[in-house]
CSV table of C-alpha atoms in Angstrom, one decimal:
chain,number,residue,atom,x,y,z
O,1,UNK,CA,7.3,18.1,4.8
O,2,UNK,CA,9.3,21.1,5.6
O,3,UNK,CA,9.0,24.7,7.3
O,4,UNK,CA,8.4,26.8,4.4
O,5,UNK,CA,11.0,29.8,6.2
O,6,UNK,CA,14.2,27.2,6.4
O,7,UNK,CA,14.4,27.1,2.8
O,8,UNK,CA,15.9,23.9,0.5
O,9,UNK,CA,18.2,23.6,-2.3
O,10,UNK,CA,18.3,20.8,-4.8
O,11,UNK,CA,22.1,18.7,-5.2
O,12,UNK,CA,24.3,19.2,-7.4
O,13,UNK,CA,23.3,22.7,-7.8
O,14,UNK,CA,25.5,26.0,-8.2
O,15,UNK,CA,22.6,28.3,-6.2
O,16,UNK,CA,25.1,29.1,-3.9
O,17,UNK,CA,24.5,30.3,-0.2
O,18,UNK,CA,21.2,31.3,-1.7
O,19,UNK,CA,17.9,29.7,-0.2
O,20,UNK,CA,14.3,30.2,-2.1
O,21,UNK,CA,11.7,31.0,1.0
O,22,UNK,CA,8.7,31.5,-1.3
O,23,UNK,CA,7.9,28.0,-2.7
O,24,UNK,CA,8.4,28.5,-6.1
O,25,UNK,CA,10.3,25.8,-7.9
O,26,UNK,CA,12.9,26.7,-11.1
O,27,UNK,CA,15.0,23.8,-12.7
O,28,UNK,CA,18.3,23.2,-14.1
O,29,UNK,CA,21.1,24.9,-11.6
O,30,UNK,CA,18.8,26.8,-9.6
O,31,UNK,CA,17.7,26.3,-6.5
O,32,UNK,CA,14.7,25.0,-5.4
O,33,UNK,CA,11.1,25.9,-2.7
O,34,UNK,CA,10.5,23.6,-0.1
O,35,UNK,CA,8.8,20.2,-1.3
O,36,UNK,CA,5.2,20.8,-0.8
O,37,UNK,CA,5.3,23.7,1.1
O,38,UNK,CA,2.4,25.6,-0.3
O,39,UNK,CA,4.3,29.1,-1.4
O,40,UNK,CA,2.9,31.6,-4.2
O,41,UNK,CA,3.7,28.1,-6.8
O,42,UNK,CA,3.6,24.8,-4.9
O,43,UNK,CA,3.2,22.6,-7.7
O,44,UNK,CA,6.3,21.9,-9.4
O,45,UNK,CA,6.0,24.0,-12.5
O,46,UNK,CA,9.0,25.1,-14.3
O,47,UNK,CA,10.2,28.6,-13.9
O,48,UNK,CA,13.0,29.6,-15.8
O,49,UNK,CA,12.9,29.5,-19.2
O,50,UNK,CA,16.8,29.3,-19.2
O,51,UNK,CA,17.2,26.1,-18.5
O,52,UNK,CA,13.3,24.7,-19.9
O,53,UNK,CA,14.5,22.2,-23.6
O,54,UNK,CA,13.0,23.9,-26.7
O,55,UNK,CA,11.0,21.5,-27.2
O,56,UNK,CA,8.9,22.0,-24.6
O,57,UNK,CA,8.3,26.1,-24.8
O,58,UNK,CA,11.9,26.6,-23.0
O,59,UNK,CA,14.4,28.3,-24.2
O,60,UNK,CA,17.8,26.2,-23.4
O,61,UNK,CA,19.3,24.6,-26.8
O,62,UNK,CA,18.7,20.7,-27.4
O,63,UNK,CA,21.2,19.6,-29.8
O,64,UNK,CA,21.2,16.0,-29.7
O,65,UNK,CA,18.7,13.9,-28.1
O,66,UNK,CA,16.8,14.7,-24.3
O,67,UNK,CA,18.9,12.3,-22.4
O,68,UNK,CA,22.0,14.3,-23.7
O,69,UNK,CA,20.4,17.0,-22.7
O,70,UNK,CA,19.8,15.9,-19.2
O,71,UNK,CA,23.6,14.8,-19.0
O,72,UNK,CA,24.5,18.3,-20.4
O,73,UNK,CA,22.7,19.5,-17.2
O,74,UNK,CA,23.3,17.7,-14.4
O,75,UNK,CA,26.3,15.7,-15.8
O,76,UNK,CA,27.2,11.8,-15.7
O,77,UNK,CA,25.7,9.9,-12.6
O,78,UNK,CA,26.5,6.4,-13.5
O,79,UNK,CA,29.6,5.0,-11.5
O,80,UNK,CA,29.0,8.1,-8.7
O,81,UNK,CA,27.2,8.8,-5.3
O,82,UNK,CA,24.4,10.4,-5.5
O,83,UNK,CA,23.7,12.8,-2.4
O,84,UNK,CA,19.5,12.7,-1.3
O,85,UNK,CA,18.6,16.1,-1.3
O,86,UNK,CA,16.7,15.9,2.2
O,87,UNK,CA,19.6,13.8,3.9
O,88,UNK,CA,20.3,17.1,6.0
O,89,UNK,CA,16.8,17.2,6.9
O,90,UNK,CA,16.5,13.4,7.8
O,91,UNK,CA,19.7,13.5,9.8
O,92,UNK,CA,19.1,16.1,12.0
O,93,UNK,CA,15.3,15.6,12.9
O,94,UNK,CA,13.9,18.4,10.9
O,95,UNK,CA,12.0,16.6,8.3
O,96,UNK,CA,8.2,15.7,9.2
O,97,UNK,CA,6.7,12.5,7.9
O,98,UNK,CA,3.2,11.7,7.6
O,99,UNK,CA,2.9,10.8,11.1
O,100,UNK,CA,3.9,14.0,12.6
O,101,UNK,CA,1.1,16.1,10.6
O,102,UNK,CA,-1.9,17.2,12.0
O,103,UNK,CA,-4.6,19.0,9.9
O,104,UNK,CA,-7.1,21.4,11.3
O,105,UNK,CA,-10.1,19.5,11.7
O,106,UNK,CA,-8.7,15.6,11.6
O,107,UNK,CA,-10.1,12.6,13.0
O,108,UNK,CA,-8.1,9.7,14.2
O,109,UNK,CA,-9.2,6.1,13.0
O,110,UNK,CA,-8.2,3.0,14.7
O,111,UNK,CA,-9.6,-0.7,13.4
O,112,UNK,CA,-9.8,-4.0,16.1
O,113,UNK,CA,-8.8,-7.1,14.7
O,114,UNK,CA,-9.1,-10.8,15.8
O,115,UNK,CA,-7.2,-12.0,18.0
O,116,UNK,CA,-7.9,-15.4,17.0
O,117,UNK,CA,-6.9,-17.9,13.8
O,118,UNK,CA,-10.6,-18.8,12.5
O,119,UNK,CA,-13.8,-17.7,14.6
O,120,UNK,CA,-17.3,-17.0,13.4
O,121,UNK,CA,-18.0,-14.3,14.8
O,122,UNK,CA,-21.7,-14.3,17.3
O,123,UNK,CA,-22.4,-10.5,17.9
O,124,UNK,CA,-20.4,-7.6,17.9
O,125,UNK,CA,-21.9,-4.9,20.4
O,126,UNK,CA,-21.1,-1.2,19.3
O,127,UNK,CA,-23.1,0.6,21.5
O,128,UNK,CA,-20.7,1.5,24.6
O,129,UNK,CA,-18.4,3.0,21.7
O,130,UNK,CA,-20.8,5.0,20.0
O,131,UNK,CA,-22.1,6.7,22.9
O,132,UNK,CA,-18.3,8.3,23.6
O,133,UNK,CA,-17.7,12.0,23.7
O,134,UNK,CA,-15.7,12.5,21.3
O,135,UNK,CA,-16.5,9.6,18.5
O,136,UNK,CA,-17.9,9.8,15.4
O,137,UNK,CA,-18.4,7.1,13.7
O,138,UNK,CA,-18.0,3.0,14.5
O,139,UNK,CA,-18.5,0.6,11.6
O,140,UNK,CA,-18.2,-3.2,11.3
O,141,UNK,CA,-18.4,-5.0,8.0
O,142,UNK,CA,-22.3,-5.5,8.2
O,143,UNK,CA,-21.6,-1.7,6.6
O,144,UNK,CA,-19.6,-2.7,3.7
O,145,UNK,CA,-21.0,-5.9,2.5
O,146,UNK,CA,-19.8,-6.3,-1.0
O,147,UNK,CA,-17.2,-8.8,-2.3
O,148,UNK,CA,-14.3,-8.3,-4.0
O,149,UNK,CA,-11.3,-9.8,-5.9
O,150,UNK,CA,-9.4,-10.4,-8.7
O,151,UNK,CA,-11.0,-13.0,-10.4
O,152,UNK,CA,-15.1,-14.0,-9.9
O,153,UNK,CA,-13.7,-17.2,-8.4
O,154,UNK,CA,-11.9,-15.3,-5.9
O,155,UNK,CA,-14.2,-12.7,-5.1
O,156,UNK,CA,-14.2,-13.5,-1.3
O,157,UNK,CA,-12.5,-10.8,0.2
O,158,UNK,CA,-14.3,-8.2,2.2
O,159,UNK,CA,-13.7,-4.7,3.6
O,160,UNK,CA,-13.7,-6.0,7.1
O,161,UNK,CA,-15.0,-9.6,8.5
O,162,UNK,CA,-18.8,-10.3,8.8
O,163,UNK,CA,-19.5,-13.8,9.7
O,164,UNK,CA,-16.2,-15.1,10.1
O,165,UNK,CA,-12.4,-14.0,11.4
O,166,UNK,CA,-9.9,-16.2,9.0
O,167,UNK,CA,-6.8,-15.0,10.2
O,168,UNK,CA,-5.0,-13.4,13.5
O,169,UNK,CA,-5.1,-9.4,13.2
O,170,UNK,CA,-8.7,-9.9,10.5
O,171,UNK,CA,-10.7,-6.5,10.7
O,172,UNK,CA,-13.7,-6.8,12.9
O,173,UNK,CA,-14.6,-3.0,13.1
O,174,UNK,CA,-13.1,0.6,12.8
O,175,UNK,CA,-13.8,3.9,15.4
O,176,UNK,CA,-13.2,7.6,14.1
O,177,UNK,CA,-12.7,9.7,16.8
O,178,UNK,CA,-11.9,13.2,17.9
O,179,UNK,CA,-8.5,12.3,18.9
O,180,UNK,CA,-6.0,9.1,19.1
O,181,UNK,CA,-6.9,8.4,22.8
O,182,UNK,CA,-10.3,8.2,22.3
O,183,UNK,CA,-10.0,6.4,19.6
O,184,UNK,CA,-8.0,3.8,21.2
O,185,UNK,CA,-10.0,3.4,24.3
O,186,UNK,CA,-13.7,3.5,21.7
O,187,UNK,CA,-11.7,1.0,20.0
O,188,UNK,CA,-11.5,-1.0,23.3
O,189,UNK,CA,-14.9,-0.6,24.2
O,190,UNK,CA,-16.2,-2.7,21.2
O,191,UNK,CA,-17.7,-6.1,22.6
O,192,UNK,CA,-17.1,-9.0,19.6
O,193,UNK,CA,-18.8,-12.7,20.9
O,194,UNK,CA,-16.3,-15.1,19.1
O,195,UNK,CA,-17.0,-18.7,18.4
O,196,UNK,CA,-13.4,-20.5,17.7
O,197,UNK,CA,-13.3,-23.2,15.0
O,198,UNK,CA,-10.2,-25.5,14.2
O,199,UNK,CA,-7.9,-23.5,12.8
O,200,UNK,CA,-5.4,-25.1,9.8
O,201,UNK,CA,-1.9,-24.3,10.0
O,202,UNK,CA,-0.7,-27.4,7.6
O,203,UNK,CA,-0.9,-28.0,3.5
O,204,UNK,CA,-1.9,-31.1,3.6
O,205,UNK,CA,-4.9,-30.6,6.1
O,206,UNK,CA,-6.1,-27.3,4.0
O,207,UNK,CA,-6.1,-30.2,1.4
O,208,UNK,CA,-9.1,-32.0,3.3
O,209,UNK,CA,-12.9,-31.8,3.3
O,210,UNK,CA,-14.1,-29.5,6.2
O,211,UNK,CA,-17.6,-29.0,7.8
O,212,UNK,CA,-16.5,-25.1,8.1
O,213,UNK,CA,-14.7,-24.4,4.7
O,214,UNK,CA,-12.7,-20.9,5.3
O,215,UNK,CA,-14.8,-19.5,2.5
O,216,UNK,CA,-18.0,-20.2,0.9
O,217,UNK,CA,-17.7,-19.2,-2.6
O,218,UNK,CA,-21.5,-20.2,-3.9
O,219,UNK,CA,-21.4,-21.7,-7.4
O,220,UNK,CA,-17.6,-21.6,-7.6
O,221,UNK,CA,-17.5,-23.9,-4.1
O,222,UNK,CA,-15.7,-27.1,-5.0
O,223,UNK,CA,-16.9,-29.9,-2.6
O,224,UNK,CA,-16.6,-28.8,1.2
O,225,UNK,CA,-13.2,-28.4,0.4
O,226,UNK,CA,-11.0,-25.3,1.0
O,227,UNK,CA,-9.5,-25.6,-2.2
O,228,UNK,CA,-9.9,-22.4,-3.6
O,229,UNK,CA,-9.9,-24.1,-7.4
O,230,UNK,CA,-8.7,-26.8,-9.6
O,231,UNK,CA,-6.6,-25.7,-13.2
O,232,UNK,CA,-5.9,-28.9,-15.0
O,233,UNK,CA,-3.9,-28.3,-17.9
O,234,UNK,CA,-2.3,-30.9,-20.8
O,235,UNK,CA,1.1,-29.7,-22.8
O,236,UNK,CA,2.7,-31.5,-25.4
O,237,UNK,CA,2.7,-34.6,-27.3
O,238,UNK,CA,0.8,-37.0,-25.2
O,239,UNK,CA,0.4,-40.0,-27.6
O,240,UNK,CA,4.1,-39.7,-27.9
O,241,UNK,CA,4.6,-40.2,-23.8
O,242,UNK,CA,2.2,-42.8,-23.5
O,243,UNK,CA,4.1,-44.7,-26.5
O,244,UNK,CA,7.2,-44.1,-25.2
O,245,UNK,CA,10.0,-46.8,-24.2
O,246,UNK,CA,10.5,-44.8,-21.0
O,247,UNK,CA,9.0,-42.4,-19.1
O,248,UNK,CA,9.9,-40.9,-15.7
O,249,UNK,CA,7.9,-39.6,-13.1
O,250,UNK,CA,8.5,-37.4,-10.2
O,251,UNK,CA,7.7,-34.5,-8.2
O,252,UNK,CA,9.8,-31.0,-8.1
O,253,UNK,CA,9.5,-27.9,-5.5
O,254,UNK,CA,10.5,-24.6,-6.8
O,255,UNK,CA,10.7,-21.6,-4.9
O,256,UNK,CA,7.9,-19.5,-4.7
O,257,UNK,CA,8.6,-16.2,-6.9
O,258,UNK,CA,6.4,-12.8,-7.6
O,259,UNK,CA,5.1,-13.0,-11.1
O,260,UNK,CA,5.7,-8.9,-11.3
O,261,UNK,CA,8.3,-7.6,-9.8
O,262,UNK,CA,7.6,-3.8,-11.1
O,263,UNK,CA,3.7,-3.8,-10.2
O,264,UNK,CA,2.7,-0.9,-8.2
């Protein structure tokens, strides 16, 4: 976020000492309003028809194909540095991030998580927070009960913890509050009775029947186990392998990769 009177121009450019003040946004060799600054146009839109492609309602020639067109514009970037266009902003502490804004009328949330590995948790008293100047609401997950997750056998997760922490930094509740302070010290005023269970930092334990399985996941629930489920699947010729002058056995560790890179 910038100051909409400092003005910004887009690299490479030819706009000159030239600064647009008024928000509006043009493309091609021109220059361009401040990112989101409001202005009479804040939104993006294409101003000058001079350097808009025919075919879509501009008037700047197309010849070949749109990626030729693009190169015709701004020329060849492969092999070549690249400039950011708010380096100048970042470098000399004029650009605001999200953290810096403040909007007329925000409210400042702040969430307390467990401090422990696996807890149920007793009671969770509210009350000494809620009657704070200054806060507005304080919710736990008794207010968001549903489940949710990808699959119905996984479908465990919650918005915040109800009868159980399962991990160190789990959500137990959330304030709102006029202002970060006092939501901080609502925050600290929330009274959570925690019973600690025998937490499982090892593979091979997680592996093992327990009277407190980390979920409960009703009809899905295999055993009193913490396995979450079992796939068992069969490839290839089988009567082949068990007919087979030789067959060897073993056991192989892979690394553990993402399965898509390019998801959001």
């Amino acid at each position: 976020m910038f100051e909409m009177a400092k003005g910004y121009r887009q690299a490479p450019g030819k706009g000159g000492d030239k600064k647009r003040t008024d928000g509006k946004r043009v493309a091609g060799q021109q220059d361009f309003g401040v990112p989101g600054s409001g202005g009479s146009n804040p939104h993006s839109n294409l101003q000058d028809l001079d350097y808009v492609p025919e075919s879509v309602g501009g008037w700047k020639k197309q010849p070949r194909g749109p990626h030729v067109h693009d190169r015709h514009i701004t020329g060849m970037t492969i092999g070549k540095s690249v400039p950011l266009v708010d380096s100048n902003w970042k470098i000399t502490g004029q650009a605001q991030y999200g953290d810096d804004i403040r909007l007329p009328g925000e409210l400042i949330g702040k969430i307390l998580r467990s401090p422990h590995h696996y807890a149920k948790i007793r009671s969770i008293d509210v009350s000494a927070a809620e009657a704070m100047d200054g806060v507005f609401a304080v919710a736990t997950g008794q207010d968001s009960v549903n489940k949710f997750g990808v699959l119905p056998v996984t479908k465990d997760e919650h918005a915040m913890a109800q009868d159980k922490v399962r991990h160190v930094g789990d959500l137990v509740a959330c304030v709102c509050a006029i202002d970060e302070a006092t939501a901080i010290e609502a925050m600290n005023a929330i009274s959570v009775d925690y019973e600690v269970l025998p937490s499982i930092h090892d593979m091979e334990d997680g592996l093992k029947d327990s009277e407190n399985p980390i979920h409960d996941r009703g009809k899905y629930h295999i055993g009193e186990s913490n396995v979450q489920k079992r796939v068992f699947q069969q490839f290839g010729d089988l009567d082949g392998m068990n007919k087979a002058p030789y067959v060897h056995e073993s056991d192989w560790e892979t690394d553990g990769l993402h399965h898509g890179f390019t998801e959001p």
